[in-house]
Amino acid sequence: AVDSVPAVFGVTDDPFLVFSSNMFAILGLRSLYTVLAKAAADLKYLEPAVAIILGFVGAKLGAEYVGVEVSNELSLGVIVTMLSGGVGLSLALKGEGDEDADGDE
């Protein structure tokens, strides 16, 4: 959360907004940690999907540095597609694995 302070100051100069936004971010992350940890453990393809998203964001930053504009719509589409695909594939293959395990018993 400390690294987001300069980012918030880049948007606003109001110290109250900086403080309150970081406090809400910390509280939200703390309460969602157990949910995210369980989801990461249960969803096999979520981590590779997030890795691809981070690679895309890095490529987007590099492309914009050299002057190539990547639209926000494209970025949002890639992010939503990768996250939903990772979750969907994990759930679909998890269901198939459970059916095979039940049939063997």
mmCIF file of C-alpha atoms in Angstrom, residues 32-80:
data_model
loop_
_atom_site.group_PDB
_atom_site.id
_atom_site.type_symbol
_atom_site.label_atom_id
_atom_site.label_comp_id
_atom_site.label_asym_id
_atom_site.label_seq_id
_atom_site.Cartn_x
_atom_site.Cartn_y
_atom_site.Cartn_z
ATOM 1 C CA LEU A 32 -10.156 -10.564 0.854
ATOM 2 C CA TYR A 33 -6.820 -12.290 1.423
ATOM 3 C CA THR A 34 -8.323 -15.583 2.583
ATOM 4 C CA VAL A 35 -10.770 -15.605 -0.327
ATOM 5 C CA LEU A 36 -7.988 -14.928 -2.828
ATOM 6 C CA ALA A 37 -5.683 -17.519 -1.255
ATOM 7 C CA LYS A 38 -8.405 -20.193 -1.458
ATOM 8 C CA ALA A 39 -9.293 -19.202 -5.019
ATOM 9 C CA ALA A 40 -5.652 -19.386 -6.104
ATOM 10 C CA ALA A 41 -5.350 -22.846 -4.555
ATOM 11 C CA ASP A 42 -8.597 -24.147 -6.083
ATOM 12 C CA LEU A 43 -8.284 -22.586 -9.537
ATOM 13 C CA LYS A 44 -5.382 -24.265 -11.310
ATOM 14 C CA TYR A 45 -5.279 -21.928 -14.323
ATOM 15 C CA LEU A 46 -5.778 -18.632 -12.469
ATOM 16 C CA GLU A 47 -2.056 -18.046 -11.837
ATOM 17 C CA PRO A 48 -1.042 -18.614 -15.497
ATOM 18 C CA ALA A 49 -3.858 -16.277 -16.582
ATOM 19 C CA VAL A 50 -2.609 -13.575 -14.207
ATOM 20 C CA ALA A 51 0.941 -14.118 -15.482
ATOM 21 C CA ILE A 52 -0.239 -13.577 -19.060
ATOM 22 C CA ILE A 53 -2.078 -10.424 -17.972
ATOM 23 C CA LEU A 54 1.049 -9.074 -16.297
ATOM 24 C CA GLY A 55 3.037 -9.840 -19.448
ATOM 25 C CA PHE A 56 0.436 -8.021 -21.544
ATOM 26 C CA VAL A 57 0.507 -4.988 -19.234
ATOM 27 C CA GLY A 58 4.309 -4.925 -19.436
ATOM 28 C CA ALA A 59 4.179 -5.152 -23.229
ATOM 29 C CA LYS A 60 1.569 -2.390 -23.290
ATOM 30 C CA LEU A 61 3.785 -0.136 -21.187
ATOM 31 C CA GLY A 62 6.738 -0.858 -23.472
ATOM 32 C CA ALA A 63 4.653 -0.213 -26.578
ATOM 33 C CA GLU A 64 3.383 3.086 -25.225
ATOM 34 C CA TYR A 65 6.947 4.090 -24.352
ATOM 35 C CA VAL A 66 7.954 3.795 -28.008
ATOM 36 C CA GLY A 67 4.792 5.591 -29.168
ATOM 37 C CA VAL A 68 2.378 2.775 -30.034
ATOM 38 C CA GLU A 69 -1.058 3.481 -28.543
ATOM 39 C CA VAL A 70 -2.970 0.512 -27.103
ATOM 40 C CA SER A 71 -6.629 1.295 -26.474
ATOM 41 C CA ASN A 72 -8.216 0.922 -23.067
ATOM 42 C CA GLU A 73 -10.970 -1.201 -24.593
ATOM 43 C CA LEU A 74 -8.426 -3.682 -25.917
ATOM 44 C CA SER A 75 -6.635 -3.791 -22.566
ATOM 45 C CA LEU A 76 -9.867 -4.357 -20.661
ATOM 46 C CA GLY A 77 -10.908 -7.023 -23.149
ATOM 47 C CA VAL A 78 -7.629 -8.911 -22.761
ATOM 48 C CA ILE A 79 -7.805 -8.721 -18.957
ATOM 49 C CA VAL A 80 -11.441 -9.840 -18.711
#
